[in-house]
PDB file of C-alpha atoms and ligand atoms in Angstrom:
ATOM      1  CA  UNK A   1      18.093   4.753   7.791  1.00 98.00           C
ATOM      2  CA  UNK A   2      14.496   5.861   8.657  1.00 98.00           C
ATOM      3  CA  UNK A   3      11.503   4.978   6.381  1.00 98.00           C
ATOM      4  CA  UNK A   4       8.215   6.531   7.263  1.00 98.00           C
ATOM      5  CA  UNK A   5       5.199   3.887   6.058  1.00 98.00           C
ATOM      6  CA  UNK A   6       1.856   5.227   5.363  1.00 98.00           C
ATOM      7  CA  UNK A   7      -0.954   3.157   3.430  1.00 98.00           C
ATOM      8  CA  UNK A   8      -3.918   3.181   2.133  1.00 98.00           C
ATOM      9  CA  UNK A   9      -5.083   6.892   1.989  1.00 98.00           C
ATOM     10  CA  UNK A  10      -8.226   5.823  -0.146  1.00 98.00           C
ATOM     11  CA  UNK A  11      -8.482   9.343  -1.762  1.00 98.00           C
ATOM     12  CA  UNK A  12     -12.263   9.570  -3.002  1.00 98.00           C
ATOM     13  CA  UNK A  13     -13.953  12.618  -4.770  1.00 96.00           C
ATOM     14  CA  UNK A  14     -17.509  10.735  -4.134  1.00 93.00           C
ATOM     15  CA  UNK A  15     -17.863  10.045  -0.486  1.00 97.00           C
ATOM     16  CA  UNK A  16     -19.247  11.825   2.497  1.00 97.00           C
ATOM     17  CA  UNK A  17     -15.818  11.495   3.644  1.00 97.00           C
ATOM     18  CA  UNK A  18     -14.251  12.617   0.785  1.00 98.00           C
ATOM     19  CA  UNK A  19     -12.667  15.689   2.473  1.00 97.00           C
ATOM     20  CA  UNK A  20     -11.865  13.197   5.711  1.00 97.00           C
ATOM     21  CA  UNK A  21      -9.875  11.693   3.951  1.00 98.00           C
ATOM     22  CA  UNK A  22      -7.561  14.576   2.052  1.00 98.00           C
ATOM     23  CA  UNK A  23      -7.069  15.889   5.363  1.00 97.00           C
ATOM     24  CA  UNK A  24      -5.906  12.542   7.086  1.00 98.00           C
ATOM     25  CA  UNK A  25      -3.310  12.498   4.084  1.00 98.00           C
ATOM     26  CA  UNK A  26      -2.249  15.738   4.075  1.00 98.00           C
ATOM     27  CA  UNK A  27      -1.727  15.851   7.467  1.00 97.00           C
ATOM     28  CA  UNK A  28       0.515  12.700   7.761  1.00 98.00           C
ATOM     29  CA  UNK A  29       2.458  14.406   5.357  1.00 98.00           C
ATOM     30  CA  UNK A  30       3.019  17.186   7.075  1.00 98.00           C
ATOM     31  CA  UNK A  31       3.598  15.549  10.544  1.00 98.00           C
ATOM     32  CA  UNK A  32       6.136  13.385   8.799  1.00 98.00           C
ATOM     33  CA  UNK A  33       7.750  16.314   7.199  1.00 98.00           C
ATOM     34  CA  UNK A  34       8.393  18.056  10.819  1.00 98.00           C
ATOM     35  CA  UNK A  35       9.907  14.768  12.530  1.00 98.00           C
ATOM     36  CA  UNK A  36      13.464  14.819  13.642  1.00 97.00           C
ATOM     37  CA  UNK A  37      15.424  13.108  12.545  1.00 97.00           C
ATOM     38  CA  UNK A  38      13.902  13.554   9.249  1.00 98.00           C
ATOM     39  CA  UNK A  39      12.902  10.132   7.152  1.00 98.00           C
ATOM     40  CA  UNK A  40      15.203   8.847   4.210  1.00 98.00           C
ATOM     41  CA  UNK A  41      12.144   8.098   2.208  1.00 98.00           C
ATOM     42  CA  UNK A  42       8.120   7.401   2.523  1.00 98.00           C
ATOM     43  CA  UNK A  43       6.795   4.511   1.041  1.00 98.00           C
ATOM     44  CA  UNK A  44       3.183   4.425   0.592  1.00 98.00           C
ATOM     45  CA  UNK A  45       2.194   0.629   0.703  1.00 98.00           C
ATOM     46  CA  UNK A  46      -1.301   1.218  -1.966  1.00 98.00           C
ATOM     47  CA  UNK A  47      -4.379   1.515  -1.982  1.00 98.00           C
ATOM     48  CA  UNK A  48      -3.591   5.140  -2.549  1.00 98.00           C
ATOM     49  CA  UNK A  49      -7.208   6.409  -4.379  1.00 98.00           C
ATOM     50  CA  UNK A  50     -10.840   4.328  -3.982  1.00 98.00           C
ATOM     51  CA  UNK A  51     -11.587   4.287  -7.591  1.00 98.00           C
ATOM     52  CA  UNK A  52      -8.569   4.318  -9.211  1.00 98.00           C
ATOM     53  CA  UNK A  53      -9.418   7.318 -11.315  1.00 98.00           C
ATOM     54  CA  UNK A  54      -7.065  10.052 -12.280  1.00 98.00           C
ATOM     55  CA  UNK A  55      -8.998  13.427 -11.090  1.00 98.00           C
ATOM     56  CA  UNK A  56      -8.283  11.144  -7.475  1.00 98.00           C
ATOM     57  CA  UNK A  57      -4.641  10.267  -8.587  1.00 98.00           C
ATOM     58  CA  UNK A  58      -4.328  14.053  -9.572  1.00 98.00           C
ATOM     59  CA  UNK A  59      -5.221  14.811  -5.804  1.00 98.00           C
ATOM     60  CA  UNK A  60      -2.625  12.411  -4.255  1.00 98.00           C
ATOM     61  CA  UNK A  61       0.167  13.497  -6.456  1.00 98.00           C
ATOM     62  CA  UNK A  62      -0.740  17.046  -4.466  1.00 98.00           C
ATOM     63  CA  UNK A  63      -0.203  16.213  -1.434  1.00 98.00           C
ATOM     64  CA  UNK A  64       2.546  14.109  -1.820  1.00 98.00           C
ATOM     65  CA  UNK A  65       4.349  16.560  -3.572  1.00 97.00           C
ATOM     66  CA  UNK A  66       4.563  18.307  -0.654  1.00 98.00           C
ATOM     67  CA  UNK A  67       6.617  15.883   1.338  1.00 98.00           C
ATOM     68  CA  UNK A  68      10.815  16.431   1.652  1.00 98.00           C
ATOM     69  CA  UNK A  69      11.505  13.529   1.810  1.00 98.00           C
ATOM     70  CA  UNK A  70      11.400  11.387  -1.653  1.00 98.00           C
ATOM     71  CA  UNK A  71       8.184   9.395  -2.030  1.00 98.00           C
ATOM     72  CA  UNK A  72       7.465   5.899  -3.526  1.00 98.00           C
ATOM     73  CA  UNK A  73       4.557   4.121  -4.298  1.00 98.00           C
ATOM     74  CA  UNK A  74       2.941   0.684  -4.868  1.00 98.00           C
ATOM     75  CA  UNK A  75      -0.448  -0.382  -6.370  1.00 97.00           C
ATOM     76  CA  UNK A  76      -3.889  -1.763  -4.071  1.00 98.00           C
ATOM     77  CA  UNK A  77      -6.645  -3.499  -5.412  1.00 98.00           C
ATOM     78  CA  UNK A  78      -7.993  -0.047  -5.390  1.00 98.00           C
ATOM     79  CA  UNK A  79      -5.828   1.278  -7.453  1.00 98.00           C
ATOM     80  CA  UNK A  80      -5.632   1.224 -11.198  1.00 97.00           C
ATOM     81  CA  UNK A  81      -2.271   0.022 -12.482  1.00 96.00           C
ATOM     82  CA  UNK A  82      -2.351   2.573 -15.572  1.00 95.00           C
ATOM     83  CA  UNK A  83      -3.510   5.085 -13.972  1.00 97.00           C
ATOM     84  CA  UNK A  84      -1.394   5.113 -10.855  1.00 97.00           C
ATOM     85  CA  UNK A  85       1.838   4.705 -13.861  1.00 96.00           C
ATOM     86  CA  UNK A  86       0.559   7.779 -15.641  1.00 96.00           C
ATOM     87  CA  UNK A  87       0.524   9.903 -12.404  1.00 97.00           C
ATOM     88  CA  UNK A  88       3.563   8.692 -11.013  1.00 97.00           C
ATOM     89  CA  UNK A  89       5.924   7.569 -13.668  1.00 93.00           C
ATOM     90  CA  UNK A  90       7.388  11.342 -14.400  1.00 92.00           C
ATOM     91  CA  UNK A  91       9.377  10.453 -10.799  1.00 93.00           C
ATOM     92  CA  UNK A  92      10.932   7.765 -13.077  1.00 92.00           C
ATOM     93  CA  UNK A  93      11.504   4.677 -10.545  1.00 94.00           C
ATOM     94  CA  UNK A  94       8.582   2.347 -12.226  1.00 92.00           C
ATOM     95  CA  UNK A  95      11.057  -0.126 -14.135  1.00 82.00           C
ATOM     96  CA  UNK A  96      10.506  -0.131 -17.413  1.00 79.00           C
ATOM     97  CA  UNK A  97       9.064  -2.674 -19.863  1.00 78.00           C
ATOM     98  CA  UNK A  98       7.410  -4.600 -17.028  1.00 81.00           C
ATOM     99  CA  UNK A  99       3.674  -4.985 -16.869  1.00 88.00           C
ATOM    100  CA  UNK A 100       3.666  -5.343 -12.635  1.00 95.00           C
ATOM    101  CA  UNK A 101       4.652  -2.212 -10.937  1.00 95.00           C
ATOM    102  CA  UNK A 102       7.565  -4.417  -9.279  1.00 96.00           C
ATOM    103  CA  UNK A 103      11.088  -2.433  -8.773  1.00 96.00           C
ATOM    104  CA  UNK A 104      13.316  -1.718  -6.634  1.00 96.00           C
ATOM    105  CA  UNK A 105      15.693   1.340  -4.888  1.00 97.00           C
ATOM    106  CA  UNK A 106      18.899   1.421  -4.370  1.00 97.00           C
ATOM    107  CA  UNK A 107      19.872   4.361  -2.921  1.00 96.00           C
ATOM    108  CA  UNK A 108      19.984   3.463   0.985  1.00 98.00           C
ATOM    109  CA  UNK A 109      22.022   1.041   3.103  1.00 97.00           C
ATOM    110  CA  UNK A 110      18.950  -1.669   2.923  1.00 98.00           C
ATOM    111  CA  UNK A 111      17.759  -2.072  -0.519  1.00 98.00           C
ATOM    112  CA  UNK A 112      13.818  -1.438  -0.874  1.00 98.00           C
ATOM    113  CA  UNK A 113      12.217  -4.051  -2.988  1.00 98.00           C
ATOM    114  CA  UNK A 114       8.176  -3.098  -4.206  1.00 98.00           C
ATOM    115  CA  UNK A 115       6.361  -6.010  -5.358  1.00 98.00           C
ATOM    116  CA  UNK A 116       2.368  -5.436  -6.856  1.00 97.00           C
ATOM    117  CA  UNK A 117       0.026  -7.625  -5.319  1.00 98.00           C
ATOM    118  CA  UNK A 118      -2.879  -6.302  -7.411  1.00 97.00           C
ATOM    119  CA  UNK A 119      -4.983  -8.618  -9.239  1.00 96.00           C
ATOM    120  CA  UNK A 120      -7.510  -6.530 -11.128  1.00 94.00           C
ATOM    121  CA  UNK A 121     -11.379  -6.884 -10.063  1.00 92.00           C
ATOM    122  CA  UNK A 122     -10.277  -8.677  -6.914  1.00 94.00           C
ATOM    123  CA  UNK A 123     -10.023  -7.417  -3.419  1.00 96.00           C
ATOM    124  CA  UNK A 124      -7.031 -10.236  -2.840  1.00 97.00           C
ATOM    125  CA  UNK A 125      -3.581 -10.188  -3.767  1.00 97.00           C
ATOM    126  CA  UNK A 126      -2.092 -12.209  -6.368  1.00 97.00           C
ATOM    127  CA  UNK A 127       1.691 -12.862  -6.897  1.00 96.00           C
ATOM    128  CA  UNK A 128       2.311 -14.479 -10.873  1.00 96.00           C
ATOM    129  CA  UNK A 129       4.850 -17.261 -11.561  1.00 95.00           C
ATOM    130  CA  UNK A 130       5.968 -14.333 -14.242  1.00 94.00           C
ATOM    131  CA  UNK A 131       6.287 -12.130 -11.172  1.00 96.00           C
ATOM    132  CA  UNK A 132       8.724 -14.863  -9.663  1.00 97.00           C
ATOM    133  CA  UNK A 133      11.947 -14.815 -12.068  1.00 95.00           C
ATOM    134  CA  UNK A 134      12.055 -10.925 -12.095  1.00 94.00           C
ATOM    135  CA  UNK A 135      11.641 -11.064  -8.285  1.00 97.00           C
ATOM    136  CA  UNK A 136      14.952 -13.030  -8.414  1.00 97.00           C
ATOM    137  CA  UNK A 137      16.670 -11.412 -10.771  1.00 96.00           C
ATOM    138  CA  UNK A 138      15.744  -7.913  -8.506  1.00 96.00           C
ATOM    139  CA  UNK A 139      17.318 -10.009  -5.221  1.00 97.00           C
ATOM    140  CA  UNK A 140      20.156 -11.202  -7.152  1.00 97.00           C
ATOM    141  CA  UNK A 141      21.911  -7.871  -8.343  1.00 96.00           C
ATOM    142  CA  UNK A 142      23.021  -7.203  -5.096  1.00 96.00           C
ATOM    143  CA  UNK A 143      24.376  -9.413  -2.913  1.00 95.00           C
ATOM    144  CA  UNK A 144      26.148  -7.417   0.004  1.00 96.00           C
ATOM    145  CA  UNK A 145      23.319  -5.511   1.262  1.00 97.00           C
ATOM    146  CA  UNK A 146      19.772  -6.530   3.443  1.00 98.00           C
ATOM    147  CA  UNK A 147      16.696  -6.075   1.577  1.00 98.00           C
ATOM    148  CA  UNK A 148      12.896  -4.715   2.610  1.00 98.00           C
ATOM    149  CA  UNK A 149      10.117  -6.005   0.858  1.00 98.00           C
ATOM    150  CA  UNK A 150       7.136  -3.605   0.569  1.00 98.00           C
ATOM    151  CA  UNK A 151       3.917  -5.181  -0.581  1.00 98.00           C
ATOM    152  CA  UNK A 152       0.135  -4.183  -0.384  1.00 98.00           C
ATOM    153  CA  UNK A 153      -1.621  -7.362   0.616  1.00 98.00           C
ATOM    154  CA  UNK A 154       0.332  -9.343   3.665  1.00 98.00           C
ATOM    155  CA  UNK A 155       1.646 -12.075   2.392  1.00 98.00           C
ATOM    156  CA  UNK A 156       1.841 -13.498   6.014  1.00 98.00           C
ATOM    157  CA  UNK A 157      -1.175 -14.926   8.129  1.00 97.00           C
ATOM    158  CA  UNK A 158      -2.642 -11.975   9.661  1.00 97.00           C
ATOM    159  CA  UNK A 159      -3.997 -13.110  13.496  1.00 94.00           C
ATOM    160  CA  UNK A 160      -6.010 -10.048  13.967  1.00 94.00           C
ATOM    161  CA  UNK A 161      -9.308  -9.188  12.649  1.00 91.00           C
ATOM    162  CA  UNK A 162     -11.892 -11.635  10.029  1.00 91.00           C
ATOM    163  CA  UNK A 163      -9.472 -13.053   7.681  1.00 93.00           C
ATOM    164  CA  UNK A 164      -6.160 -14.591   8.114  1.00 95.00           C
ATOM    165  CA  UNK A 165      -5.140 -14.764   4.870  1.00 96.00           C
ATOM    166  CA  UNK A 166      -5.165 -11.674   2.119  1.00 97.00           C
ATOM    167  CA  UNK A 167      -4.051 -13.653  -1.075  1.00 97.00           C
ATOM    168  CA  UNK A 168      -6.340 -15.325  -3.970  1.00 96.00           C
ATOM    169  CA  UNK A 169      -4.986 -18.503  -3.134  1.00 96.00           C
ATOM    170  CA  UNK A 170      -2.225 -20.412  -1.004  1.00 97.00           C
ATOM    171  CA  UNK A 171      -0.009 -20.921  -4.221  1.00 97.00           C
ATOM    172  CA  UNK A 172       0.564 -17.882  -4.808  1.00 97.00           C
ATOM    173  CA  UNK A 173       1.481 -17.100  -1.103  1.00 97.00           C
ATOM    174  CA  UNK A 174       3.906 -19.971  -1.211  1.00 97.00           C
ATOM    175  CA  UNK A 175       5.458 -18.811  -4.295  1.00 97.00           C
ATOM    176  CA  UNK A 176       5.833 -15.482  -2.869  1.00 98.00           C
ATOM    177  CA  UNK A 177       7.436 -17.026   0.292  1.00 98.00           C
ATOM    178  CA  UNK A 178       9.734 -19.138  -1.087  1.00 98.00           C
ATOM    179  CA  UNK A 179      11.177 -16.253  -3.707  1.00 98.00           C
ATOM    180  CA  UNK A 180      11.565 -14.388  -0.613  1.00 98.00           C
ATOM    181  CA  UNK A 181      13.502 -16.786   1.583  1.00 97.00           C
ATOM    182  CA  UNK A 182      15.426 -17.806  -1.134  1.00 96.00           C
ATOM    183  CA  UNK A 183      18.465 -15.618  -0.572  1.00 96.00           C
ATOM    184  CA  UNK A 184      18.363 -14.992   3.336  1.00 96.00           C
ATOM    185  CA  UNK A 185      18.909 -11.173   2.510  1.00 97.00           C
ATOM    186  CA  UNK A 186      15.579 -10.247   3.130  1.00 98.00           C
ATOM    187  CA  UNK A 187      15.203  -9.314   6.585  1.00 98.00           C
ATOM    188  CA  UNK A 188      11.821  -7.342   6.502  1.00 98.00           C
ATOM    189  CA  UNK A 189       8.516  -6.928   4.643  1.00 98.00           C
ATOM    190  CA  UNK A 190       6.264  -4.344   5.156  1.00 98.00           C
ATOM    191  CA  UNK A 191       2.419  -4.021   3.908  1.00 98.00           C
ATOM    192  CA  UNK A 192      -0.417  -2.263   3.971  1.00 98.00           C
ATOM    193  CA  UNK A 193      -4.120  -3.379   3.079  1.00 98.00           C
ATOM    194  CA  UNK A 194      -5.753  -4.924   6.056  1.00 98.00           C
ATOM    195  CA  UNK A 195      -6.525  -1.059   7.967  1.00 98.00           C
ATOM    196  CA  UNK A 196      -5.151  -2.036  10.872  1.00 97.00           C
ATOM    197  CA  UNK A 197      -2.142  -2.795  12.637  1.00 96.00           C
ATOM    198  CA  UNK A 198      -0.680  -6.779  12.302  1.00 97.00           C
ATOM    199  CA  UNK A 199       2.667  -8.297  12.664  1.00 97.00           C
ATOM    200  CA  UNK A 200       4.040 -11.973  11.428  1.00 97.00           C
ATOM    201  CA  UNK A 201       6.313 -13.958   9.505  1.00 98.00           C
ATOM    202  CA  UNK A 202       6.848 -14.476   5.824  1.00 98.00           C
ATOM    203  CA  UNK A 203       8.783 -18.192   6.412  1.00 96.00           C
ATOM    204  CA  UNK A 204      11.563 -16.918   8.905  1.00 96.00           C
ATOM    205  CA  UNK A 205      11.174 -13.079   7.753  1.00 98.00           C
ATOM    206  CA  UNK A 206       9.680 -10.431  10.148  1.00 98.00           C
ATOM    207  CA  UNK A 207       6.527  -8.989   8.694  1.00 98.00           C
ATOM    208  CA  UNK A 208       4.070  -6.242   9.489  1.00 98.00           C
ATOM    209  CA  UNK A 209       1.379  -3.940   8.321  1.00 98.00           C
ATOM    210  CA  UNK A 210       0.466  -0.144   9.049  1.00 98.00           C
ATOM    211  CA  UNK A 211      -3.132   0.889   9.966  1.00 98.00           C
ATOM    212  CA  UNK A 212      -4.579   3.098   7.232  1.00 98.00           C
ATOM    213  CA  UNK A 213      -4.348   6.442   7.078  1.00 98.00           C
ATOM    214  CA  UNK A 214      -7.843   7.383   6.068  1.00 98.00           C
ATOM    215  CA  UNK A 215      -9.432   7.598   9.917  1.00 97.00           C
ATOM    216  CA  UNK A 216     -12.635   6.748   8.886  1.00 97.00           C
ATOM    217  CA  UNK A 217     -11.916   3.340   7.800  1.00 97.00           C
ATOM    218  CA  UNK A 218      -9.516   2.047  10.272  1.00 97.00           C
ATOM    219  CA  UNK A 219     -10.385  -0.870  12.042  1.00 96.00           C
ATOM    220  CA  UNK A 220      -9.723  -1.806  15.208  1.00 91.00           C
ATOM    221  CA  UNK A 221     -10.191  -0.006  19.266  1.00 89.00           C
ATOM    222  CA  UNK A 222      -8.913   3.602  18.951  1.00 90.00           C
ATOM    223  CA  UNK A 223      -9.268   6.282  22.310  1.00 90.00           C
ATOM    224  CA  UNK A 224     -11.367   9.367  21.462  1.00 90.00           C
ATOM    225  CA  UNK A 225      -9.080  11.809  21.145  1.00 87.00           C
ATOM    226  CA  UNK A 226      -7.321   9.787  18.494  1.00 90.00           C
ATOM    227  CA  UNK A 227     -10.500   8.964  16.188  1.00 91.00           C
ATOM    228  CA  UNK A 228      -9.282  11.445  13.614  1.00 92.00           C
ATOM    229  CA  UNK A 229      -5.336  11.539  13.819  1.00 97.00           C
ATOM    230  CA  UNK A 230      -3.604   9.163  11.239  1.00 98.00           C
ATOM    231  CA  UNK A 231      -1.291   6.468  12.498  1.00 97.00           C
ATOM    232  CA  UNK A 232       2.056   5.602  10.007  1.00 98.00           C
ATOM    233  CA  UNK A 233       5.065   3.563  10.875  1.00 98.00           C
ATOM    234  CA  UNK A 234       8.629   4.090  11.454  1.00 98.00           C
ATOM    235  CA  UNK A 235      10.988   1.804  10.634  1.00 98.00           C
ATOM    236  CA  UNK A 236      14.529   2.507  12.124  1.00 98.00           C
ATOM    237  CA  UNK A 237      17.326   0.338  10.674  1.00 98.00           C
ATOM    238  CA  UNK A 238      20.431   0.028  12.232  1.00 97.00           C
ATOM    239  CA  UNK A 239      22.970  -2.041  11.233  1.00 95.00           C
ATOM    240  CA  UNK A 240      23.748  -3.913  14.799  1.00 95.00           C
ATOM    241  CA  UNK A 241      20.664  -4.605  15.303  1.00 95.00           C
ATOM    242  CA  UNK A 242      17.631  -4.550  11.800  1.00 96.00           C
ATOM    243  CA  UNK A 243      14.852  -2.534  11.702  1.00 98.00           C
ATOM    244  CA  UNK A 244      12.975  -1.320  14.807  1.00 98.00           C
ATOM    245  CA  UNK A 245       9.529  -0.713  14.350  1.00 98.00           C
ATOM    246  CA  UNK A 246       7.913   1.964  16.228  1.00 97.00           C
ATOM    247  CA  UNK A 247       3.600   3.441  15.770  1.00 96.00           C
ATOM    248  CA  UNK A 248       3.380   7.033  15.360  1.00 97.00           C
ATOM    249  CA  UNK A 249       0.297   9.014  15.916  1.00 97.00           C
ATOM    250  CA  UNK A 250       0.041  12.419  13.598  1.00 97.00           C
ATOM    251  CA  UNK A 251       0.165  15.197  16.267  1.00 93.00           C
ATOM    252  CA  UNK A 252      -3.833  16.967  16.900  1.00 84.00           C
ATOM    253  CA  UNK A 253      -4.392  19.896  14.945  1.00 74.00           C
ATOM    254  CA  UNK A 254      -3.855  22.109  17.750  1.00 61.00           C
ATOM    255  CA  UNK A 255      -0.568  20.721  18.491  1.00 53.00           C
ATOM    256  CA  UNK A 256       2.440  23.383  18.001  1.00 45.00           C
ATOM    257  CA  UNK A 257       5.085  20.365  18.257  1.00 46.00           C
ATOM    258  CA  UNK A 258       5.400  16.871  17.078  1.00 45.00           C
ATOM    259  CA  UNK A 259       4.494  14.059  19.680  1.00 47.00           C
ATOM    260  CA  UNK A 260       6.916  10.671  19.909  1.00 47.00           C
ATOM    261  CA  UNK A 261       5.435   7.551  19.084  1.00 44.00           C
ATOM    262  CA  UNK A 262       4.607   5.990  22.092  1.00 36.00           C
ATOM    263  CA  UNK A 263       4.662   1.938  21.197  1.00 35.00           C
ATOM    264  CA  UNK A 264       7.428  -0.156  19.727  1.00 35.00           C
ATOM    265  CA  UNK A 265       5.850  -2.935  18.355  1.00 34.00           C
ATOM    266  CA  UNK A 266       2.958  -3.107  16.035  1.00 35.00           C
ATOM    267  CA  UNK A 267       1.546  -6.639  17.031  1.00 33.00           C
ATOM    268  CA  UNK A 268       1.081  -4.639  21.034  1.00 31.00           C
ATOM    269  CA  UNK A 269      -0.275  -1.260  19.561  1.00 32.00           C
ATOM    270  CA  UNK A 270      -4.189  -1.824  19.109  1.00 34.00           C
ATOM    271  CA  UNK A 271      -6.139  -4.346  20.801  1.00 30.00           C
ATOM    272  CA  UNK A 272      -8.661  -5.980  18.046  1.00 34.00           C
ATOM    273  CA  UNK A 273     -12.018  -4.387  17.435  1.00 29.00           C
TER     274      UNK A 273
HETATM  275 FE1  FE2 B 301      -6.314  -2.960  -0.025  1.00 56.67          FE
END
C-alpha cells in the first residue's frame, strides 16, 4: 500500500503568489499521477485554501480532480469547515451527522483514520472531549487491521523550527494521545501544518509531517534549483516491516521523466532554516 501525502496547498485568489501556488498544486498532482508504482490514495493533510472561501475551494476541487488515484481530505485552520464539506462532500466519505470532519477509510490493508484539528479563529489545533468517544468508537470497529492517523496540526512535539508544540493547550494533546495509544493498532500518524519537514512520537507511535506544497511558504534550507518544486511524502507500508517513509521532490518542469526520492527519512531531509 502506497499513500502519497501532500499538505497545505494554501490556494489564494488574492496574493502575489496566487498563481505560485496553483501551479505548485497542480504540478504535485501531476508528478504523483506519473509515479510507478502508482499510489493507492492521496491524502491531503489541510490547510487546502488561505481563506477558506469557495471560489478558492472551487479551484482545488480542479486540480484534484485530476488525480487517478482517489483523493481525501482534512480541514486546517485555514480552512472553513462548511465550506470545505460543501466542495467535497459529493465524494461522499465525510461521515455523516458529525459536526468534526473526523472519518475514516476502509478500503486498504491499513485503515486511514482523519481526525480535524481545526478550532475556528485559531491558528492551533484543538482535539474536543466530544471528539474522543467517536475517535474510539472509529478504532474499535476493526480490530484485525493497523491504523494511520492523518491529522493537520502535529499532535507530537515538533523539534524543528519556533514552536514545539501546535495545539491550544496540553489537554487536549494528552487527550489526543491517550485515545490514540489506547488500542496499540495505531502504528502511524501523519500531519501537515508546520511547512516543513518534522518527525516524532505520539506516546510510542511514529509521527511525521510533510513540508507544504505551496513553495513560497515553505520553511526551512532548500538548494536553488529546488526553490520552486513541491516536496510530498510517500508512505510505503508493508506488512513485515510498517510504513517506510520516503521525501519526494516534484520533477522540474523541463523534466521528461519522474525523479526518485532521494531521502528516507523525514527527520534527515532538511536541515532547519
Ligand atoms: Fe495550518
Amino acid at each position: 500500500m502506497i499513500i502519497a501525502h501532500i499538505s497545505d496547498t494554501h490556494l489564494a485568489l488574492d496574493t502575489p503568489d496566487a498563481e505560485r501556488r496553483m501551479l505548485d498544486f497542480a504540478s504535485t498532482i501531476a508528478d504523483i499521477n506519473a509515479l510507478d508504482p502508482a499510489p493507492d490514495v492521496i491524502v491531503h493533510t489541510g490547510d487546502i485554501v488561505d481563506n477558506g472561501r469557495r471560489d478558492e475551494y472551487a479551484q482545488a476541487v480542479a486540480i484534484l480532480k485530476t488525480a487517478h488515484a482517489p483523493v481525501y481530505v482534512l480541514s486546517g485552520n485555514k480552512d472553513d469547515r462548511a465550506n470545505l464539506r460543501a466542495a467535497f462532500s459529493a465524494d461522499g466519505y465525510f461521515a455523516a451527522g458529525c459536526d468534526f470532519i473526523d472519518y475514516a477509510i476502509e478500503d486498504y490493508p491499513v485503515r486511514l483514520i482523519a481526525l480535524d484539528t481545526l478550532s475556528p479563529g485559531h491558528g492551533r489545533g484543538d482535539f474536543r472531549r466530544e471528539q474522543v468517544v467517536d475517535l474510539i468508537k472509529l478504532i474499535d470497529a476493526d480490530f484485525d487491521r493497523p491504523i494511520a492517523v492523518l491529522t493537520h496540526h502535529p499532535p507530537f512535539e515538533v523539534t524543528v523550527g519556533p514552536e514545539r508544540f501546535h495545539f491550544e493547550n496540553m489537554e487536549s494533546m494528552v487527550r489526543l494521545r491517550d485515545a490514540l495509544q489506547r488500542s496499540k493498532r495505531v502504528i502511524a500518524v501523519f500531519s501537515g501544518h508546520v511547512h516543513r519537514a518534522a518527525a516524532g512520537h505520539v506516546g510510542g507511535i511514529p509521527a511525521s509531517a510533510v513540508p507544504c506544497i505551496a513553495t513560497t511558504l515553505r520553511k526551512g534550507e532548500y538548494p536553488l534549483p529546488m526553490k520552486s518544486r513541491p516536496v510530498y511524502h510517500l508512505h510505503r507500508f508493508d506488512p513485515a516491516w510498517g510504513f517506510a517513509t520516503e521525501s519526494r521532490v516534484v520533477r522540474a518542469a523541463s523534466s521528461a521523466a519522474p525523479e526518485r526520492g532521494t531521502v528516507s527519512t523525514p527527520a534527515a531531509f532538511l536541515a532547519d532554516g
